[in-house]
Tab-separated table of C-alpha atoms and ligand atoms in Angstrom:
chain	number	residue	atom	x	y	z
A	1	MET	CA	95.067	121.223	126.670
A	2	LYS	CA	91.789	120.039	125.182
A	3	ARG	CA	91.878	117.612	122.239
A	4	ARG	CA	90.173	118.873	119.110
A	5	LEU	CA	87.520	116.524	117.732
A	6	LEU	CA	85.927	116.523	114.286
A	7	ILE	CA	82.691	114.517	113.998
A	8	VAL	CA	81.965	113.097	110.545
A	9	ASP	CA	78.468	111.637	110.385
A	10	ASP	CA	75.490	112.116	108.097
A	11	ASP	CA	73.215	111.396	111.032
A	12	ARG	CA	72.919	114.990	112.265
A	13	GLU	CA	70.796	113.978	115.241
A	14	ALA	CA	73.488	111.582	116.535
A	15	THR	CA	76.090	114.335	116.108
A	16	ARG	CA	73.908	116.821	117.994
A	17	GLN	CA	73.432	114.416	120.901
A	18	LEU	CA	77.149	113.740	121.210
A	19	ALA	CA	77.949	117.435	120.925
A	20	ASN	CA	75.526	118.128	123.799
A	21	GLN	CA	77.146	115.476	125.928
A	22	LEU	CA	80.629	116.812	125.249
A	23	ALA	CA	79.655	120.453	125.749
A	24	GLY	CA	81.136	120.662	129.260
A	25	SER	CA	84.068	118.297	128.664
A	26	GLN	CA	87.408	119.260	130.179
A	27	LEU	CA	89.218	116.980	127.745
A	28	ILE	CA	87.577	117.467	124.370
A	29	GLU	CA	86.548	120.415	122.304
A	30	ILE	CA	84.450	119.803	119.184
A	31	CYS	CA	86.154	121.802	116.464
A	32	GLY	CA	83.904	120.794	113.596
A	33	GLU	CA	80.994	118.711	112.361
A	34	ALA	CA	80.626	117.334	108.833
A	35	ALA	CA	77.852	115.362	107.161
A	36	SER	CA	79.557	114.735	103.821
A	37	VAL	CA	83.010	113.965	102.468
A	38	ASP	CA	83.463	117.452	100.967
A	39	GLU	CA	82.428	119.098	104.194
A	40	ALA	CA	84.840	116.852	106.124
A	41	TRP	CA	87.781	117.858	103.911
A	42	ALA	CA	86.958	121.534	104.347
A	43	LYS	CA	86.675	121.184	108.132
A	44	LEU	CA	89.928	119.214	108.300
A	45	GLN	CA	91.746	122.078	106.655
A	46	GLN	CA	90.035	124.859	108.589
A	47	SER	CA	89.874	123.476	112.064
A	48	ARG	CA	92.944	121.183	112.298
A	49	PRO	CA	91.496	118.483	114.574
A	50	ASP	CA	93.588	115.938	116.536
A	51	LEU	CA	90.930	113.284	116.402
A	52	VAL	CA	88.219	112.294	113.894
A	53	LEU	CA	85.107	110.388	114.870
A	54	LEU	CA	83.769	108.536	111.832
A	55	GLY	CA	80.082	107.834	112.310
A	56	GLY	CA	78.930	107.035	108.820
A	57	VAL	CA	78.716	108.819	105.490
A	58	LYS	CA	76.603	107.066	102.867
A	59	GLU	CA	78.648	108.228	99.910
A	60	THR	CA	81.820	106.454	101.051
A	61	GLU	CA	83.335	103.672	103.091
A	62	ARG	CA	84.991	104.634	106.358
A	63	GLY	CA	88.181	102.613	105.931
A	64	VAL	CA	88.869	104.307	102.602
A	65	LEU	CA	88.024	107.744	103.996
A	66	CYS	CA	90.382	107.235	106.910
A	67	GLN	CA	93.229	106.221	104.587
A	68	GLN	CA	92.661	109.336	102.447
A	69	PHE	CA	92.520	111.662	105.458
A	70	ARG	CA	95.604	110.048	106.943
A	71	LEU	CA	97.594	110.579	103.799
A	72	ALA	CA	96.937	114.323	103.984
A	73	PHE	CA	97.063	114.612	107.791
A	74	PRO	CA	99.312	111.833	109.139
A	75	HIS	CA	99.010	112.930	112.786
A	76	LEU	CA	95.246	112.264	112.957
A	77	ALA	CA	93.769	109.597	115.207
A	78	PHE	CA	90.502	107.957	114.136
A	79	ILE	CA	87.550	106.411	115.908
A	80	ALA	CA	84.906	104.441	114.008
A	81	ALA	CA	81.522	104.406	115.708
A	82	CYS	CA	79.793	101.189	114.678
A	83	SER	CA	76.235	99.962	115.012
A	84	PRO	CA	75.853	96.443	116.483
A	85	ASN	CA	75.768	94.731	113.073
A	86	GLU	CA	78.850	96.624	111.917
A	87	LEU	CA	80.907	95.456	114.887
A	88	VAL	CA	81.796	92.211	113.101
A	89	TRP	CA	84.106	94.316	110.952
A	90	GLU	CA	86.072	95.518	113.939
A	91	PRO	CA	89.217	93.536	112.869
A	92	PHE	CA	89.133	95.374	109.544
A	93	PHE	CA	89.150	98.771	111.240
A	94	ARG	CA	91.791	97.530	113.670
A	95	ASN	CA	93.982	96.564	110.756
A	96	LEU	CA	93.709	100.103	109.502
A	97	GLY	CA	94.710	101.459	112.899
A	98	ILE	CA	91.256	102.837	113.730
A	99	TRP	CA	89.780	102.657	117.240
A	100	VAL	CA	86.339	101.100	117.327
A	101	ILE	CA	83.452	101.935	119.637
A	102	ALA	CA	79.817	100.900	119.652
A	103	LYS	CA	76.919	103.205	118.870
A	104	PRO	CA	75.265	105.047	120.515
A	105	VAL	CA	78.500	106.818	121.372
A	106	GLN	CA	79.001	107.870	124.992
A	107	SER	CA	81.065	110.979	125.654
A	108	GLY	CA	83.193	109.091	128.232
A	109	GLN	CA	84.354	106.669	125.554
A	110	VAL	CA	85.547	109.438	123.291
A	111	GLU	CA	87.262	111.224	126.179
A	112	ALA	CA	89.123	108.077	127.247
A	113	LEU	CA	90.254	107.422	123.685
A	114	ALA	CA	91.349	110.997	123.188
A	115	MET	CA	93.574	110.653	126.237
A	116	MET	CA	95.062	107.394	125.013
A	117	ALA	CA	95.756	108.768	121.579
A	118	GLN	CA	97.489	111.738	123.191
A	119	SER	CA	99.869	109.668	125.301
A	120	PRO	CA	103.390	110.155	123.930
A	121	ALA	CA	104.391	106.848	125.528
A	122	LEU	CA	101.936	104.911	123.370
A	123	ASP	CA	104.621	102.923	121.676
A	124	THR	CA	106.818	102.383	124.699
A	125	ARG	CA	104.472	100.898	127.268
A	126	PHE	CA	102.128	97.975	127.499
A	127	PRO	CA	98.814	99.627	126.672
A	128	ARG	CA	95.931	99.389	129.082
A	129	GLN	CA	92.689	98.776	127.302
A	130	PRO	CA	89.867	100.547	129.148
A	131	GLN	CA	87.308	97.834	128.659
A	132	GLN	CA	84.385	98.766	130.875
A	133	PRO	CA	82.878	101.838	129.240
A	134	PHE	CA	82.917	100.254	125.822
A	135	SER	CA	80.952	97.128	126.432
A	136	GLN	CA	77.857	96.991	124.290
A	137	GLU	CA	75.954	95.094	126.922
A	138	GLN	CA	76.253	98.090	129.197
A	139	GLN	CA	74.705	100.215	126.526
A	140	GLY	CA	71.788	97.864	126.135
A	141	GLY	CA	73.065	96.486	122.817
A	142	MET	CA	73.445	92.896	121.733
A	143	PRO	CA	76.155	90.900	123.467
A	144	HIS	CA	79.246	90.350	121.407
A	145	SER	CA	82.593	88.638	121.620
A	146	LYS	CA	85.271	89.548	124.098
A	147	ASP	CA	87.433	90.727	121.271
A	148	GLN	CA	84.898	93.308	120.300
A	149	ASP	CA	84.715	94.608	123.854
A	150	GLN	CA	88.261	95.752	123.585
A	151	MET	CA	89.158	98.965	121.996
A	152	THR	CA	91.898	98.815	119.531
A	153	GLU	CA	94.650	101.213	118.856
A	154	PRO	CA	96.753	101.985	115.835
A	155	HIS	CA	99.712	99.773	115.116
A	156	PRO	CA	102.868	101.807	115.849
A	157	ALA	CA	104.243	100.766	112.504
A	158	ILE	CA	101.425	102.563	110.747
A	159	HIS	CA	102.786	105.837	112.055
A	160	ALA	CA	106.451	104.966	112.340
A	161	GLN	CA	107.305	103.543	108.946
A	162	PRO	CA	107.126	105.250	105.592
A	163	LYS	CA	104.829	103.657	103.026
A	164	ALA	CA	106.596	101.457	100.492
A	165	GLY	CA	106.077	102.159	96.759
A	166	LYS	CA	102.769	101.601	94.995
A	167	LYS	CA	101.854	97.962	95.130
A	168	ARG	CA	98.894	95.723	94.630
A	169	LEU	CA	97.669	93.289	97.222
A	170	ILE	CA	95.286	90.936	95.455
A	171	THR	CA	93.308	88.239	97.232
A	172	VAL	CA	91.922	85.371	95.193
A	173	TYR	CA	88.829	84.057	96.916
A	174	GLY	CA	85.803	81.911	96.189
A	175	PRO	CA	83.346	80.624	98.761
A	176	LYS	CA	83.251	77.137	97.240
A	177	GLY	CA	85.995	74.523	97.090
A	178	GLY	CA	87.658	73.351	93.893
A	179	VAL	CA	86.521	76.245	91.685
A	180	GLY	CA	90.059	77.158	90.575
A	181	LYS	CA	91.365	79.670	93.161
A	182	THR	CA	94.785	78.063	93.418
A	183	PHE	CA	95.044	77.633	89.668
A	184	ILE	CA	94.110	81.269	89.027
A	185	SER	CA	96.411	82.608	91.796
A	186	ARG	CA	99.282	80.595	90.407
A	187	GLU	CA	98.715	81.759	86.859
A	188	LEU	CA	98.249	85.392	87.854
A	189	ALA	CA	101.394	85.243	90.015
A	190	ILE	CA	103.411	83.842	87.115
A	191	PHE	CA	101.851	86.311	84.688
A	192	PHE	CA	102.885	89.263	86.871
A	193	SER	CA	106.382	87.805	87.437
A	194	MET	CA	106.868	87.847	83.687
A	195	GLN	CA	105.814	91.491	83.308
A	196	LYS	CA	107.560	94.799	83.583
A	197	LYS	CA	106.366	98.102	84.923
A	198	GLU	CA	108.109	101.219	83.692
A	199	GLY	CA	110.859	99.069	82.214
A	200	ARG	CA	111.606	97.200	85.444
A	201	PRO	CA	110.629	93.557	86.099
A	202	LEU	CA	107.852	93.273	88.648
A	203	LYS	CA	108.698	91.837	92.052
A	204	VAL	CA	105.933	89.390	92.873
A	205	LEU	CA	105.040	87.327	95.926
A	206	ALA	CA	102.389	84.599	96.131
A	207	VAL	CA	101.075	83.708	99.599
A	208	ASP	CA	99.246	80.485	100.439
A	209	PHE	CA	96.583	81.364	103.013
A	210	ASN	CA	95.091	77.853	102.949
A	211	LEU	CA	96.780	77.434	106.312
A	212	ASP	CA	95.869	73.785	106.886
A	213	LEU	CA	95.575	72.201	103.449
A	214	GLY	CA	97.407	74.555	101.109
A	215	THR	CA	98.871	73.148	97.898
A	216	PHE	CA	100.278	76.236	96.227
A	217	ALA	CA	103.875	74.982	96.562
A	218	THR	CA	102.939	71.642	95.002
A	219	ALA	CA	101.307	73.438	92.086
A	220	LEU	CA	104.758	74.872	91.281
A	221	ASN	CA	106.922	71.874	92.244
A	222	LEU	CA	108.374	73.818	95.161
A	223	PRO	CA	109.540	72.566	98.568
A	224	ARG	CA	107.527	73.528	101.672
A	225	THR	CA	110.329	74.881	103.864
A	226	PRO	CA	110.646	77.673	104.883
A	227	ASN	CA	106.969	78.553	105.171
A	228	LEU	CA	104.435	80.686	107.019
A	229	PHE	CA	104.971	78.703	110.194
A	230	THR	CA	108.711	79.483	110.129
A	231	TRP	CA	107.712	83.141	110.212
A	232	VAL	CA	105.124	82.547	112.966
A	233	GLN	CA	107.785	80.864	115.143
A	234	GLU	CA	110.077	83.821	114.632
A	235	LEU	CA	107.245	86.222	115.562
A	236	ASP	CA	106.592	84.195	118.698
A	237	SER	CA	110.187	84.460	119.830
A	238	GLN	CA	110.128	88.219	119.182
A	239	LEU	CA	106.903	88.483	121.203
A	240	HIS	CA	108.432	86.472	124.064
A	241	ALA	CA	111.459	88.741	124.098
A	242	LEU	CA	109.213	91.808	124.081
A	243	ALA	CA	107.173	90.464	127.018
A	244	GLN	CA	110.362	89.769	128.986
A	245	LYS	CA	111.694	93.230	128.239
A	246	ARG	CA	108.553	94.613	129.809
A	247	GLY	CA	108.943	92.438	132.904
A	248	ILE	CA	106.051	90.154	131.932
A	249	ASP	CA	106.403	86.391	132.320
A	250	PRO	CA	105.724	85.037	128.791
A	251	TYR	CA	104.185	81.875	130.244
A	252	SER	CA	101.491	83.811	132.081
A	253	VAL	CA	100.445	86.018	129.170
A	254	ARG	CA	96.801	85.557	128.144
A	255	PRO	CA	95.848	85.315	124.423
A	256	GLU	CA	94.343	88.806	124.332
A	257	GLU	CA	97.514	90.189	125.919
A	258	TRP	CA	99.587	88.620	123.135
A	259	GLN	CA	97.381	90.521	120.760
A	260	GLU	CA	98.175	93.754	122.570
A	261	LEU	CA	101.890	92.976	122.613
A	262	ALA	CA	101.748	92.194	118.899
A	263	SER	CA	100.441	95.700	118.255
A	264	LEU	CA	103.726	97.023	119.689
A	265	LEU	CA	106.090	94.754	117.780
A	266	PRO	CA	108.260	96.483	115.194
A	267	LEU	CA	107.897	95.060	111.683
A	268	PHE	CA	110.798	93.999	109.485
A	269	PRO	CA	109.739	93.887	105.827
A	270	GLN	CA	113.399	93.398	104.864
A	271	HIS	CA	113.355	89.965	106.599
A	272	ILE	CA	110.549	88.492	104.469
A	273	GLU	CA	113.081	86.823	102.175
A	274	LYS	CA	114.001	84.455	105.039
A	275	TYR	CA	110.550	82.883	104.781
A	276	VAL	CA	109.970	82.672	101.033
A	277	ILE	CA	110.977	80.188	98.361
A	278	GLY	CA	112.038	81.373	94.934
A	279	HIS	CA	110.524	79.884	91.779
A	280	THR	CA	113.657	80.029	89.636
A	281	GLU	CA	111.955	79.770	86.269
A	282	SER	CA	109.808	82.878	86.732
A	283	GLY	CA	111.496	84.821	89.550
A	284	LEU	CA	108.304	84.561	91.628
A	285	ASP	CA	108.667	84.361	95.441
A	286	VAL	CA	106.299	82.061	97.326
A	287	LEU	CA	105.315	82.136	100.980
A	288	THR	CA	103.868	78.664	101.395
A	289	SER	CA	101.495	77.307	104.017
A	290	PRO	CA	102.871	75.070	106.817
A	291	ARG	CA	104.043	71.524	106.090
A	292	ASP	CA	102.086	69.946	108.891
A	293	ILE	CA	98.375	70.540	109.543
A	294	ARG	CA	99.034	70.707	113.294
A	295	GLN	CA	101.299	73.710	112.786
A	296	SER	CA	98.418	75.616	111.249
A	297	PHE	CA	96.481	75.229	114.535
A	298	GLU	CA	99.102	77.384	116.236
A	299	ILE	CA	98.685	80.336	113.907
A	300	ARG	CA	96.682	83.085	115.602
A	301	ASP	CA	94.960	86.173	114.236
A	302	TYR	CA	97.673	88.463	115.517
A	303	HIS	CA	100.341	86.430	113.673
A	304	LEU	CA	98.412	86.870	110.431
A	305	TYR	CA	97.851	90.520	111.140
A	306	LEU	CA	101.587	91.069	111.682
A	307	ILE	CA	102.404	89.105	108.532
A	308	LEU	CA	99.911	91.013	106.386
A	309	GLU	CA	101.005	94.348	107.794
A	310	THR	CA	104.658	93.477	107.058
A	311	LEU	CA	103.777	92.359	103.525
A	312	LYS	CA	102.055	95.669	102.968
A	313	GLN	CA	105.286	97.476	103.793
A	314	SER	CA	107.495	95.184	101.714
A	315	SER	CA	109.111	96.070	98.416
A	316	TYR	CA	106.967	93.658	96.370
A	317	ASP	CA	105.026	95.277	93.536
A	318	VAL	CA	102.307	92.649	93.507
A	319	ILE	CA	101.272	90.290	96.290
A	320	LEU	CA	98.767	87.553	95.494
A	321	ILE	CA	97.008	85.712	98.285
A	322	ASP	CA	95.398	82.355	97.585
A	323	THR	CA	92.697	81.558	100.143
A	324	ALA	CA	90.591	78.678	101.419
A	325	PRO	CA	86.862	78.455	100.604
A	326	ASP	CA	85.845	79.429	104.114
A	327	THR	CA	85.010	82.432	106.280
A	328	THR	CA	87.697	81.964	108.936
A	329	ASP	CA	89.514	84.990	110.314
A	330	ALA	CA	92.509	84.256	108.058
A	331	THR	CA	90.318	84.549	104.969
A	332	ILE	CA	88.412	87.598	106.200
A	333	GLN	CA	91.694	89.342	107.038
A	334	ALA	CA	93.012	88.526	103.562
A	335	LEU	CA	89.858	90.045	102.051
A	336	PHE	CA	90.071	93.231	104.056
A	337	PHE	CA	93.779	93.749	103.570
A	338	ALA	CA	93.415	93.405	99.808
A	339	GLU	CA	93.178	96.298	97.431
A	340	GLN	CA	91.525	93.962	94.969
A	341	VAL	CA	89.668	90.693	95.321
A	342	VAL	CA	89.189	88.163	92.549
A	343	MET	CA	85.960	86.375	93.442
A	344	VAL	CA	86.154	83.027	91.699
A	345	GLY	CA	83.240	80.753	90.941
A	346	THR	CA	82.066	78.286	88.348
A	347	PRO	CA	78.781	78.546	86.404
A	348	VAL	CA	77.054	76.067	88.677
A	349	VAL	CA	74.179	76.985	91.024
A	350	ASP	CA	75.910	76.126	94.284
A	351	SER	CA	78.935	78.225	93.476
A	352	ILE	CA	76.764	81.099	92.226
A	353	GLU	CA	74.572	80.952	95.318
A	354	ASN	CA	77.565	81.155	97.647
A	355	ILE	CA	79.074	84.109	95.809
A	356	GLN	CA	75.735	85.891	96.077
A	357	ARG	CA	75.673	85.239	99.827
A	358	LEU	CA	79.203	86.528	100.198
A	359	LEU	CA	78.447	89.652	98.152
A	360	LYS	CA	75.436	90.310	100.369
A	361	LEU	CA	77.587	90.050	103.492
A	362	LEU	CA	80.256	92.337	102.062
A	363	ARG	CA	77.667	94.878	100.929
A	364	GLU	CA	76.148	94.942	104.394
A	365	ALA	CA	79.611	95.662	105.750
A	366	GLU	CA	79.986	98.554	103.291
A	367	TYR	CA	82.905	96.736	101.687
A	368	PRO	CA	83.917	98.822	98.653
A	369	GLU	CA	82.469	96.805	95.805
A	370	GLU	CA	84.774	98.352	93.224
A	371	ARG	CA	87.530	96.218	94.742
A	372	ILE	CA	85.783	92.996	93.737
A	373	GLN	CA	86.318	91.413	90.313
A	374	VAL	CA	84.027	88.474	89.660
A	375	CYS	CA	85.610	85.696	87.630
A	376	MET	CA	83.699	82.694	86.296
A	377	ASN	CA	86.042	79.769	85.728
A	378	ARG	CA	85.671	76.605	83.678
A	379	LEU	CA	83.154	78.073	81.244
A	380	GLN	CA	82.118	75.653	78.529
A	381	ARG	CA	80.878	76.490	75.074
A	382	LYS	CA	77.255	76.047	76.062
A	383	GLU	CA	76.322	76.943	79.602
A	384	MET	CA	72.912	76.872	81.288
A	385	PHE	CA	73.485	80.368	82.668
A	386	THR	CA	74.873	83.230	80.631
A	387	LEU	CA	77.260	85.755	82.159
A	388	GLU	CA	74.487	88.351	81.790
A	389	GLU	CA	72.122	86.230	83.861
A	390	ILE	CA	74.802	85.716	86.475
A	391	ARG	CA	75.530	89.446	86.567
A	392	ALA	CA	71.827	90.201	87.079
A	393	TYR	CA	71.637	87.670	89.877
A	394	PHE	CA	74.635	89.238	91.622
A	395	GLN	CA	73.119	92.719	91.065
A	396	LEU	CA	76.414	94.008	89.779
A	397	HIS	CA	76.775	97.530	88.496
A	398	PRO	CA	76.146	97.592	84.701
A	399	SER	CA	79.685	98.886	84.114
A	400	LYS	CA	81.186	95.935	85.928
A	401	LYS	CA	82.720	93.266	83.723
A	402	ILE	CA	82.507	89.616	84.684
A	403	PHE	CA	85.776	87.935	83.749
A	404	SER	CA	85.631	84.418	82.433
A	405	ILE	CA	88.138	81.623	81.995
A	406	PRO	CA	87.295	78.728	79.686
A	407	ASP	CA	87.395	75.110	80.723
A	408	ASP	CA	90.667	73.881	79.334
A	409	GLY	CA	92.029	70.352	79.184
A	410	GLU	CA	95.559	71.682	79.593
A	411	VAL	CA	94.870	72.906	83.116
A	412	LYS	CA	94.828	69.504	84.806
A	413	LYS	CA	98.035	68.524	83.072
A	414	SER	CA	99.685	71.768	84.038
A	415	ILE	CA	98.731	71.286	87.710
A	416	ASN	CA	100.144	67.750	87.658
A	417	THR	CA	103.396	68.797	86.036
A	418	GLY	CA	103.759	71.962	88.106
A	419	ILE	CA	104.270	73.977	84.941
A	420	PRO	CA	101.878	76.925	84.761
A	421	VAL	CA	99.962	77.418	81.494
A	422	MET	CA	101.460	80.907	81.505
A	423	MET	CA	104.890	79.349	80.918
A	424	GLN	CA	103.926	76.862	78.276
A	425	THR	CA	104.760	77.376	74.672
A	426	GLY	CA	101.760	75.567	73.179
A	427	ARG	CA	98.260	76.960	72.812
A	428	SER	CA	95.979	77.226	75.796
A	429	ALA	CA	92.467	78.690	75.854
A	430	ALA	CA	92.798	79.630	79.520
A	431	ARG	CA	96.008	81.576	79.048
A	432	GLU	CA	94.600	84.567	77.198
A	433	ALA	CA	91.744	84.877	79.646
A	434	ILE	CA	94.178	84.984	82.581
A	435	GLU	CA	96.218	87.643	80.816
A	436	THR	CA	93.085	89.782	80.347
A	437	LEU	CA	92.266	89.441	84.024
A	438	GLY	CA	95.874	90.212	85.038
A	439	LYS	CA	96.012	93.377	82.949
A	440	ALA	CA	92.748	94.590	84.461
A	441	LEU	CA	94.095	94.040	87.964
A	442	PHE	CA	97.433	95.795	87.537
A	443	PRO	CA	98.558	97.755	84.490
A	444	VAL	CA	101.833	96.438	83.072
A	445	ASP	CA	104.179	97.299	80.201
A	446	GLU	CA	103.479	95.517	76.946
A	447	GLU	CA	106.971	94.053	76.860
A	448	THR	CA	107.356	90.715	78.682
A	449	LYS	CA	110.318	89.521	80.696
A	450	LYS	CA	112.283	86.578	79.271
A	451	LEU	CA	111.918	83.377	81.230
A	452	ALA	CA	114.969	82.154	83.122
A	453	ALA	CA	114.995	78.438	82.473
A	454	LYS	CA	112.946	77.151	79.567
A	455	GLY	CA	114.614	73.751	79.707
A	456	LYS	CA	112.755	72.824	82.887
A	457	GLN	CA	109.460	72.909	81.066
A	458	SER	CA	110.115	69.652	79.303
A	459	GLU	CA	110.397	67.717	82.579
A	460	LYS	CA	107.987	64.793	82.782
A	461	PRO	CA	105.786	64.567	85.873
A	462	SER	CA	106.397	61.655	88.149
A	463	LEU	CA	104.109	60.724	91.025
A	464	LEU	CA	106.958	58.874	92.714
A	465	ARG	CA	109.304	61.828	92.476
A	466	TRP	CA	106.594	64.066	93.954
A	467	LEU	CA	105.869	61.593	96.777
A	468	TRP	CA	109.501	61.199	97.787
A	469	GLY	CA	110.311	64.853	97.259
B	1	ATP	N1	89.918	76.581	83.657
B	1	ATP	C1	90.000	75.308	84.014
B	1	ATP	N2	89.886	74.333	83.085
B	1	ATP	C2	89.958	73.045	83.422
B	1	ATP	N3	90.167	72.614	84.661
B	1	ATP	C3	90.294	73.489	85.633
B	1	ATP	C4	90.235	74.893	85.371
B	1	ATP	N4	90.408	75.534	86.550
B	1	ATP	C5	90.570	74.604	87.496
B	1	ATP	N5	90.496	73.367	86.955
B	1	ATP	C6	90.586	72.081	87.656
B	1	ATP	O1	89.988	72.202	88.924
B	1	ATP	C7	90.848	71.670	89.909
B	1	ATP	C8	90.689	72.467	91.177
B	1	ATP	O2	91.301	73.723	91.001
B	1	ATP	P1	91.972	74.489	92.201
B	1	ATP	O3	92.751	73.573	93.056
B	1	ATP	O4	92.641	75.662	91.640
B	1	ATP	O5	90.655	74.929	93.002
B	1	ATP	P2	90.567	75.696	94.383
B	1	ATP	O6	89.407	76.597	94.285
B	1	ATP	O7	91.871	76.286	94.734
B	1	ATP	O8	90.260	74.495	95.388
B	1	ATP	P3	90.272	74.559	96.991
B	1	ATP	O9	88.975	75.218	97.350
B	1	ATP	O10	90.304	73.120	97.390
B	1	ATP	O11	91.458	75.329	97.401
B	1	ATP	C9	92.251	71.727	89.314
B	1	ATP	O12	93.032	70.674	89.778
B	1	ATP	C10	92.018	71.619	87.841
B	1	ATP	O13	92.126	70.291	87.443
B	2	MG	MG1	93.016	76.039	96.447
């Protein structure tokens, strides 16, 4: 039976060309064409496709569109057709369980994908990635990485597991070091841990994605075991077992094959508690970065993908990810998995310039800008640049608020003592600003949870005690 394909693209000429190519196909029947979101919804209802090809629609972002369509029609398979400069975002689409192919689309590519999506054994066999027809070089495009040559297929978990309750995944990022990302993540995490939603205390997890040099645990006086690497080791043993079950020698598996195996691994959100440390005073859970820098070298993209995907299905209400000031795959994955991003900077030209560069990159990738909240930290009474000037420089939408956090002498002390300003009884200028930011990120009840152990707050910091653990 032919697979029914809906083409969603505002480039009518591209749609016409593909339709011509597929006219005589034995495998695919085009059941609809749409050039706008409204038209796509109507066609989805009328023509009941099996497969949707997402070219591009200016009014929306494809990842978001796919998620909306999938909610209404869970059986649908998706293909994103990307131009050469969009292919850098292939991991983002992969994370959403969307196949990716390069433009101009060849009918053979779509046919091969339609057959793969149809296979009922998708989750029970080692998938073969048909690499040849999808190489951009063959289509006269720019060469790109091996990773991008491979098509990707939806993670079985995306189809197999029900979505956990409404949660917020918030990534705190800033493309310059030392601007206050860890401080702000810590304070937001504690703020949310102290809040209630519909009368119930929020369940909050903070994740340290500074894989090599993370200090989130230190900022809360917490030990560093278990940590992300404990989880990665566990994932590796599950992957080894899976390879063996499929008759593959784990010691001969190539890196890209691990990636394919990872896409078949079942996820266990109920096991996350084995890898987190509890912050007793607030009830916050923390997934810390590895103890040893060398361990971070062993963490691969597919580990992080599995971890993020599992976190998404967990029962946490709010998950905060603290990141490093870089553009490594770990950071990019954390940005694309997030429902909201707090973009942190300070009112200094170098920090402002880097945020502008990052915003430009994200805009080019059609990243939904409404997810980004810009936050200027360490504002002093008199600054050279006003928030209005900064907003104009970033070309933010006039309705977009820039959040600000004042420079506050208490912050340094609170980092050294491991006691968040959110848990201190005295006055702090930064505290109110963090609360404003927190409430904008995730609506909470007005009532605040009582803290568990106030007594701990009076502990004096000691460098020796910290050094010797
Ligand atoms: N609002 C503030 N007022 C005063 N000092 C601050 C404020 N925010 C951050 N700091 C100071 O800046 C230092 C660096 O902050 P933090 O470690 O959070 O930055 P970061 O962006 O996470 O750095 P990295 O890029 O290295 O991860 C803190 O130790 C603290 O002393
Ligand atoms: Mg930091």
